[in-house]
PDB file of C-alpha atoms in Angstrom:
ATOM      1  CA  UNK A   1       0.171   0.026  -0.205  1.00 56.00           C
ATOM      2  CA  UNK A   2       2.562   2.101   0.943  1.00 52.00           C
ATOM      3  CA  UNK A   3       5.932   1.241  -1.385  1.00 49.00           C
ATOM      4  CA  UNK A   4       4.527   3.174  -3.959  1.00 62.00           C
ATOM      5  CA  UNK A   5       5.463   6.768  -2.107  1.00 62.00           C
ATOM      6  CA  UNK A   6       8.625   4.770  -0.660  1.00 61.00           C
ATOM      7  CA  UNK A   7       9.858   4.179  -3.637  1.00 63.00           C
ATOM      8  CA  UNK A   8       9.882   7.725  -4.720  1.00 65.00           C
ATOM      9  CA  UNK A   9      11.291   9.028  -2.251  1.00 67.00           C
ATOM     10  CA  UNK A  10      14.052   6.398  -2.089  1.00 65.00           C
ATOM     11  CA  UNK A  11      14.543   6.699  -5.436  1.00 75.00           C
ATOM     12  CA  UNK A  12      17.522   9.332  -6.172  1.00 81.00           C
ATOM     13  CA  UNK A  13      19.792   8.452  -2.735  1.00 82.00           C
ATOM     14  CA  UNK A  14      19.328   4.458  -4.236  1.00 76.00           C
ATOM     15  CA  UNK A  15      20.200   6.161  -7.679  1.00 83.00           C
ATOM     16  CA  UNK A  16      23.872   8.003  -5.892  1.00 85.00           C
ATOM     17  CA  UNK A  17      24.622   4.557  -3.724  1.00 82.00           C
ATOM     18  CA  UNK A  18      23.878   2.285  -6.958  1.00 77.00           C
ATOM     19  CA  UNK A  19      26.048   4.466  -9.152  1.00 81.00           C
ATOM     20  CA  UNK A  20      28.714   4.418  -6.628  1.00 85.00           C
ATOM     21  CA  UNK A  21      28.502   0.595  -6.665  1.00 83.00           C
ATOM     22  CA  UNK A  22      29.041  -0.010 -10.045  1.00 83.00           C
ATOM     23  CA  UNK A  23      31.842   2.164 -10.066  1.00 85.00           C
ATOM     24  CA  UNK A  24      33.694  -0.504  -8.116  1.00 88.00           C
ATOM     25  CA  UNK A  25      32.700  -3.503 -10.230  1.00 83.00           C
ATOM     26  CA  UNK A  26      29.807  -4.797  -8.179  1.00 86.00           C
ATOM     27  CA  UNK A  27      26.721  -6.563 -10.278  1.00 89.00           C
ATOM     28  CA  UNK A  28      23.450  -6.080  -9.537  1.00 88.00           C
ATOM     29  CA  UNK A  29      22.842  -9.908  -8.506  1.00 90.00           C
ATOM     30  CA  UNK A  30      26.082 -10.139  -6.926  1.00 91.00           C
ATOM     31  CA  UNK A  31      23.644  -7.668  -4.265  1.00 92.00           C
ATOM     32  CA  UNK A  32      20.268  -9.139  -4.452  1.00 93.00           C
ATOM     33  CA  UNK A  33      22.248 -12.470  -3.570  1.00 95.00           C
ATOM     34  CA  UNK A  34      23.984 -11.301  -1.222  1.00 94.00           C
ATOM     35  CA  UNK A  35      21.036  -9.142   0.275  1.00 94.00           C
ATOM     36  CA  UNK A  36      19.219 -13.124   0.299  1.00 96.00           C
ATOM     37  CA  UNK A  37      22.065 -14.492   2.780  1.00 97.00           C
ATOM     38  CA  UNK A  38      22.130 -11.213   5.226  1.00 96.00           C
ATOM     39  CA  UNK A  39      18.194 -11.605   5.339  1.00 96.00           C
ATOM     40  CA  UNK A  40      18.473 -15.442   6.261  1.00 97.00           C
ATOM     41  CA  UNK A  41      20.927 -14.645   8.680  1.00 97.00           C
ATOM     42  CA  UNK A  42      17.469 -12.837  11.011  1.00 97.00           C
ATOM     43  CA  UNK A  43      16.562 -16.755  11.523  1.00 97.00           C
ATOM     44  CA  UNK A  44      19.339 -18.296  13.915  1.00 97.00           C
ATOM     45  CA  UNK A  45      19.368 -14.365  15.552  1.00 98.00           C
ATOM     46  CA  UNK A  46      15.395 -14.874  16.192  1.00 98.00           C
ATOM     47  CA  UNK A  47      15.721 -18.952  16.479  1.00 97.00           C
ATOM     48  CA  UNK A  48      18.215 -18.055  19.597  1.00 97.00           C
ATOM     49  CA  UNK A  49      16.648 -16.152  21.402  1.00 95.00           C
ATOM     50  CA  UNK A  50      18.054 -12.322  19.696  1.00 97.00           C
ATOM     51  CA  UNK A  51      15.817 -11.126  17.656  1.00 96.00           C
ATOM     52  CA  UNK A  52      16.375  -7.165  18.344  1.00 96.00           C
ATOM     53  CA  UNK A  53      19.818  -7.744  16.468  1.00 97.00           C
ATOM     54  CA  UNK A  54      17.470  -9.503  13.441  1.00 97.00           C
ATOM     55  CA  UNK A  55      16.258  -5.560  12.104  1.00 97.00           C
ATOM     56  CA  UNK A  56      19.502  -5.173  11.232  1.00 97.00           C
ATOM     57  CA  UNK A  57      19.564  -8.427   9.253  1.00 96.00           C
ATOM     58  CA  UNK A  58      15.786  -8.078   7.902  1.00 96.00           C
ATOM     59  CA  UNK A  59      16.938  -3.664   7.119  1.00 95.00           C
ATOM     60  CA  UNK A  60      20.079  -4.455   5.665  1.00 95.00           C
ATOM     61  CA  UNK A  61      17.771  -7.096   3.182  1.00 95.00           C
ATOM     62  CA  UNK A  62      15.591  -4.459   2.051  1.00 92.00           C
ATOM     63  CA  UNK A  63      17.971  -1.377   1.466  1.00 91.00           C
ATOM     64  CA  UNK A  64      20.051  -4.305  -0.543  1.00 92.00           C
ATOM     65  CA  UNK A  65      16.827  -5.274  -2.282  1.00 89.00           C
ATOM     66  CA  UNK A  66      15.982  -1.575  -3.108  1.00 87.00           C
ATOM     67  CA  UNK A  67      20.110  -0.488  -4.236  1.00 87.00           C
ATOM     68  CA  UNK A  68      20.510  -4.109  -6.478  1.00 86.00           C
ATOM     69  CA  UNK A  69      17.059  -3.000  -8.794  1.00 83.00           C
ATOM     70  CA  UNK A  70      18.716   0.627  -9.103  1.00 84.00           C
ATOM     71  CA  UNK A  71      22.199  -0.890 -10.316  1.00 87.00           C
ATOM     72  CA  UNK A  72      19.572  -2.897 -13.384  1.00 86.00           C
ATOM     73  CA  UNK A  73      18.303   0.203 -14.070  1.00 83.00           C
ATOM     74  CA  UNK A  74      21.323   2.118 -14.189  1.00 85.00           C
ATOM     75  CA  UNK A  75      23.253  -0.930 -15.753  1.00 81.00           C
ATOM     76  CA  UNK A  76      21.034  -3.383 -18.214  1.00 78.00           C
ATOM     77  CA  UNK A  77      17.793  -4.744 -16.705  1.00 78.00           C
ATOM     78  CA  UNK A  78      17.660  -8.644 -16.932  1.00 82.00           C
ATOM     79  CA  UNK A  79      14.896 -10.827 -17.397  1.00 82.00           C
ATOM     80  CA  UNK A  80      16.754 -13.116 -14.210  1.00 87.00           C
ATOM     81  CA  UNK A  81      17.384 -10.191 -12.724  1.00 84.00           C
ATOM     82  CA  UNK A  82      13.789  -9.895 -12.596  1.00 84.00           C
ATOM     83  CA  UNK A  83      13.229 -13.373 -11.676  1.00 88.00           C
ATOM     84  CA  UNK A  84      15.668 -13.720  -8.960  1.00 90.00           C
ATOM     85  CA  UNK A  85      14.841 -10.474  -7.025  1.00 89.00           C
ATOM     86  CA  UNK A  86      11.289 -11.678  -7.001  1.00 89.00           C
ATOM     87  CA  UNK A  87      12.335 -15.203  -6.116  1.00 92.00           C
ATOM     88  CA  UNK A  88      14.716 -14.168  -3.108  1.00 94.00           C
ATOM     89  CA  UNK A  89      12.101 -11.574  -1.918  1.00 92.00           C
ATOM     90  CA  UNK A  90       9.525 -13.994  -1.469  1.00 93.00           C
ATOM     91  CA  UNK A  91      11.707 -16.688   0.254  1.00 95.00           C
ATOM     92  CA  UNK A  92      12.968 -14.286   2.669  1.00 96.00           C
ATOM     93  CA  UNK A  93       9.209 -12.997   3.415  1.00 96.00           C
ATOM     94  CA  UNK A  94       8.621 -16.848   4.828  1.00 96.00           C
ATOM     95  CA  UNK A  95      11.994 -16.985   6.541  1.00 97.00           C
ATOM     96  CA  UNK A  96      10.661 -15.312   9.032  1.00 97.00           C
ATOM     97  CA  UNK A  97       7.964 -16.626  10.533  1.00 97.00           C
ATOM     98  CA  UNK A  98       9.334 -19.741   9.995  1.00 97.00           C
ATOM     99  CA  UNK A  99      12.797 -18.191  12.826  1.00 98.00           C
ATOM    100  CA  UNK A 100       9.920 -17.504  15.119  1.00 98.00           C
ATOM    101  CA  UNK A 101       8.588 -20.982  15.197  1.00 97.00           C
ATOM    102  CA  UNK A 102      11.471 -22.312  16.109  1.00 98.00           C
ATOM    103  CA  UNK A 103      11.942 -19.948  18.509  1.00 97.00           C
ATOM    104  CA  UNK A 104       8.810 -20.998  19.939  1.00 96.00           C
ATOM    105  CA  UNK A 105       7.515 -24.504  18.590  1.00 97.00           C
ATOM    106  CA  UNK A 106       4.897 -24.463  21.070  1.00 96.00           C
ATOM    107  CA  UNK A 107       3.620 -20.882  21.194  1.00 96.00           C
ATOM    108  CA  UNK A 108       4.407 -19.999  17.488  1.00 97.00           C
ATOM    109  CA  UNK A 109       3.819 -22.829  15.193  1.00 97.00           C
ATOM    110  CA  UNK A 110       0.327 -22.336  14.653  1.00 98.00           C
ATOM    111  CA  UNK A 111       0.417 -18.919  14.022  1.00 97.00           C
ATOM    112  CA  UNK A 112       3.681 -18.981  11.747  1.00 97.00           C
ATOM    113  CA  UNK A 113       2.217 -21.617   9.607  1.00 97.00           C
ATOM    114  CA  UNK A 114      -1.072 -19.179   9.268  1.00 97.00           C
ATOM    115  CA  UNK A 115       0.737 -16.699   8.004  1.00 97.00           C
ATOM    116  CA  UNK A 116       3.849 -18.205   5.566  1.00 97.00           C
ATOM    117  CA  UNK A 117       0.019 -19.546   4.025  1.00 97.00           C
ATOM    118  CA  UNK A 118      -1.279 -15.985   4.013  1.00 96.00           C
ATOM    119  CA  UNK A 119       1.475 -15.604   1.824  1.00 95.00           C
ATOM    120  CA  UNK A 120       1.146 -18.452  -0.564  1.00 95.00           C
ATOM    121  CA  UNK A 121      -1.972 -16.394  -1.364  1.00 93.00           C
ATOM    122  CA  UNK A 122      -0.415 -13.342  -1.763  1.00 91.00           C
ATOM    123  CA  UNK A 123       2.812 -14.593  -3.759  1.00 90.00           C
ATOM    124  CA  UNK A 124       1.216 -16.775  -6.446  1.00 90.00           C
ATOM    125  CA  UNK A 125      -1.771 -14.087  -7.032  1.00 89.00           C
ATOM    126  CA  UNK A 126       1.114 -11.623  -7.558  1.00 86.00           C
ATOM    127  CA  UNK A 127       2.720 -13.681 -10.007  1.00 86.00           C
ATOM    128  CA  UNK A 128       0.220 -15.027 -11.676  1.00 84.00           C
ATOM    129  CA  UNK A 129      -2.032 -12.261 -12.602  1.00 82.00           C
ATOM    130  CA  UNK A 130       1.865 -10.782 -13.317  1.00 81.00           C
ATOM    131  CA  UNK A 131       2.389 -13.935 -15.828  1.00 80.00           C
ATOM    132  CA  UNK A 132      -1.073 -13.232 -17.467  1.00 81.00           C
ATOM    133  CA  UNK A 133      -0.669  -9.347 -17.723  1.00 78.00           C
ATOM    134  CA  UNK A 134       2.458  -9.868 -19.568  1.00 72.00           C
ATOM    135  CA  UNK A 135       0.831 -12.444 -22.086  1.00 76.00           C
ATOM    136  CA  UNK A 136      -1.405  -9.972 -22.785  1.00 71.00           C
ATOM    137  CA  UNK A 137       0.889  -6.801 -23.070  1.00 69.00           C
ATOM    138  CA  UNK A 138      -0.700  -5.352 -20.262  1.00 65.00           C
ATOM    139  CA  UNK A 139       1.763  -2.973 -18.660  1.00 62.00           C
ATOM    140  CA  UNK A 140       1.885  -1.388 -14.780  1.00 56.00           C
ATOM    141  CA  UNK A 141       1.594   2.146 -15.060  1.00 46.00           C
ATOM    142  CA  UNK A 142       1.993   2.684 -10.599  1.00 51.00           C
ATOM    143  CA  UNK A 143       5.385   0.574 -10.834  1.00 48.00           C
ATOM    144  CA  UNK A 144       6.679   1.130 -14.074  1.00 51.00           C
ATOM    145  CA  UNK A 145      10.166   0.457 -13.794  1.00 54.00           C
ATOM    146  CA  UNK A 146       9.615  -3.091 -12.137  1.00 53.00           C
ATOM    147  CA  UNK A 147      10.617  -6.274 -14.426  1.00 50.00           C
ATOM    148  CA  UNK A 148       7.218  -7.214 -14.684  1.00 53.00           C
ATOM    149  CA  UNK A 149       3.440  -6.630 -14.050  1.00 56.00           C
ATOM    150  CA  UNK A 150       3.698  -5.416 -10.014  1.00 56.00           C
ATOM    151  CA  UNK A 151       0.083  -5.634  -8.700  1.00 63.00           C
ATOM    152  CA  UNK A 152      -0.259  -3.398  -5.165  1.00 62.00           C
ATOM    153  CA  UNK A 153      -2.625  -4.532  -1.995  1.00 69.00           C
ATOM    154  CA  UNK A 154      -2.783  -4.150   1.435  1.00 73.00           C
ATOM    155  CA  UNK A 155       0.665  -5.896   2.431  1.00 78.00           C
ATOM    156  CA  UNK A 156       2.936  -4.982   0.493  1.00 81.00           C
ATOM    157  CA  UNK A 157       6.856  -4.942   0.811  1.00 84.00           C
ATOM    158  CA  UNK A 158       6.362  -1.467   3.483  1.00 86.00           C
ATOM    159  CA  UNK A 159       3.941  -3.068   5.281  1.00 89.00           C
ATOM    160  CA  UNK A 160       5.310  -6.846   5.965  1.00 93.00           C
ATOM    161  CA  UNK A 161       8.594  -5.365   7.089  1.00 94.00           C
ATOM    162  CA  UNK A 162       7.360  -2.928   9.644  1.00 93.00           C
ATOM    163  CA  UNK A 163       5.514  -6.134  10.680  1.00 96.00           C
ATOM    164  CA  UNK A 164       8.530  -7.953  11.291  1.00 97.00           C
ATOM    165  CA  UNK A 165      10.467  -4.717  12.493  1.00 97.00           C
ATOM    166  CA  UNK A 166       7.388  -5.030  15.340  1.00 97.00           C
ATOM    167  CA  UNK A 167       7.719  -8.659  15.932  1.00 97.00           C
ATOM    168  CA  UNK A 168      12.177  -8.560  16.340  1.00 97.00           C
ATOM    169  CA  UNK A 169      10.940  -5.952  18.812  1.00 97.00           C
ATOM    170  CA  UNK A 170       8.251  -6.916  21.143  1.00 97.00           C
ATOM    171  CA  UNK A 171       8.250 -10.908  20.337  1.00 96.00           C
ATOM    172  CA  UNK A 172       6.024 -11.963  23.188  1.00 96.00           C
ATOM    173  CA  UNK A 173       3.470 -10.318  20.594  1.00 96.00           C
ATOM    174  CA  UNK A 174       3.979 -12.750  17.526  1.00 97.00           C
ATOM    175  CA  UNK A 175       0.947 -14.996  17.648  1.00 96.00           C
ATOM    176  CA  UNK A 176      -1.415 -11.583  17.724  1.00 97.00           C
ATOM    177  CA  UNK A 177       0.671  -9.752  14.768  1.00 97.00           C
ATOM    178  CA  UNK A 178       0.632 -12.966  12.741  1.00 97.00           C
ATOM    179  CA  UNK A 179      -3.079 -13.477  12.584  1.00 97.00           C
ATOM    180  CA  UNK A 180      -3.610  -9.689  12.623  1.00 96.00           C
ATOM    181  CA  UNK A 181      -1.612  -9.798   9.360  1.00 95.00           C
ATOM    182  CA  UNK A 182      -1.982 -12.428   8.066  1.00 96.00           C
ATOM    183  CA  UNK A 183      -6.072 -11.414   7.955  1.00 96.00           C
ATOM    184  CA  UNK A 184      -4.627  -8.379   5.866  1.00 93.00           C
ATOM    185  CA  UNK A 185      -2.828 -10.538   3.248  1.00 94.00           C
ATOM    186  CA  UNK A 186      -6.190 -12.172   3.203  1.00 94.00           C
ATOM    187  CA  UNK A 187      -7.659  -9.223   1.798  1.00 93.00           C
ATOM    188  CA  UNK A 188      -4.488  -8.658  -0.606  1.00 91.00           C
ATOM    189  CA  UNK A 189      -5.231 -12.064  -1.888  1.00 92.00           C
ATOM    190  CA  UNK A 190      -9.114 -11.496  -2.634  1.00 92.00           C
ATOM    191  CA  UNK A 191      -8.188  -7.754  -3.831  1.00 89.00           C
ATOM    192  CA  UNK A 192      -6.325  -9.537  -6.261  1.00 86.00           C
ATOM    193  CA  UNK A 193      -8.200 -12.375  -7.706  1.00 88.00           C
ATOM    194  CA  UNK A 194     -11.571  -9.902  -7.915  1.00 88.00           C
ATOM    195  CA  UNK A 195      -8.912  -8.012 -10.070  1.00 82.00           C
ATOM    196  CA  UNK A 196      -7.821 -11.159 -12.262  1.00 81.00           C
ATOM    197  CA  UNK A 197     -11.735 -11.882 -12.966  1.00 86.00           C
ATOM    198  CA  UNK A 198     -12.131  -8.491 -13.772  1.00 83.00           C
ATOM    199  CA  UNK A 199      -8.943  -8.042 -16.082  1.00 80.00           C
ATOM    200  CA  UNK A 200      -8.812 -11.389 -18.042  1.00 79.00           C
ATOM    201  CA  UNK A 201     -12.123 -12.077 -18.968  1.00 77.00           C
ATOM    202  CA  UNK A 202     -12.177 -14.259 -22.125  1.00 73.00           C
ATOM    203  CA  UNK A 203     -11.864 -12.378 -25.723  1.00 68.00           C
ATOM    204  CA  UNK A 204     -14.771 -12.555 -27.709  1.00 66.00           C
ATOM    205  CA  UNK A 205     -14.247 -14.646 -31.125  1.00 63.00           C
ATOM    206  CA  UNK A 206     -13.885 -12.746 -34.357  1.00 62.00           C
ATOM    207  CA  UNK A 207     -16.944 -12.920 -36.448  1.00 63.00           C
ATOM    208  CA  UNK A 208     -16.363 -16.495 -38.389  1.00 59.00           C
ATOM    209  CA  UNK A 209     -14.103 -17.663 -36.235  1.00 55.00           C
ATOM    210  CA  UNK A 210     -14.139 -21.690 -35.572  1.00 58.00           C
ATOM    211  CA  UNK A 211     -15.702 -22.180 -32.013  1.00 57.00           C
ATOM    212  CA  UNK A 212     -13.801 -23.726 -29.328  1.00 50.00           C
ATOM    213  CA  UNK A 213     -15.085 -27.032 -28.715  1.00 47.00           C
TER     214      UNK A 213
END
């Protein structure tokens, strides 16, 4: 919901820093992988009870995620880069509730499972919409710099990270936050299904064309 405004506010500083990283020989794909590994370092920190330190891992992951896109736009955006970016993002998002389940399986296991299930809903509808939108030649006017059709919703990256940080600050609230955010993810999933149903209506056959069996 807030990704578009945040991306706009951070665009210039990210572009400047991305230019410096390119100048020293770094590539966007390298930063994508590095950011992913930094994000995964939050798992042992949370699982071992050091959730507040995990905030550093989470924020470094998000910084790398913003910089790799800025670097790609200054160099040469590739389909491989876009594929890696979204794939590793979804794996990172699922890692945080998994870490809380590892920290306290008896208390956090079920809310973690519910939250990860809700992420599957938002993720699969997001990607399915992007694939079919690309097939039809549709482009996102809200996120024109993305490597694919980016369909927004109530629970985008900004909201997800805000909830993760709050979970790390107050881990005893994890179950309440997980169930609450899972509910918002469900609303996002429903809204994306509704958008897909409206946009992807069957194309009427042309006059004289053979009917499909």
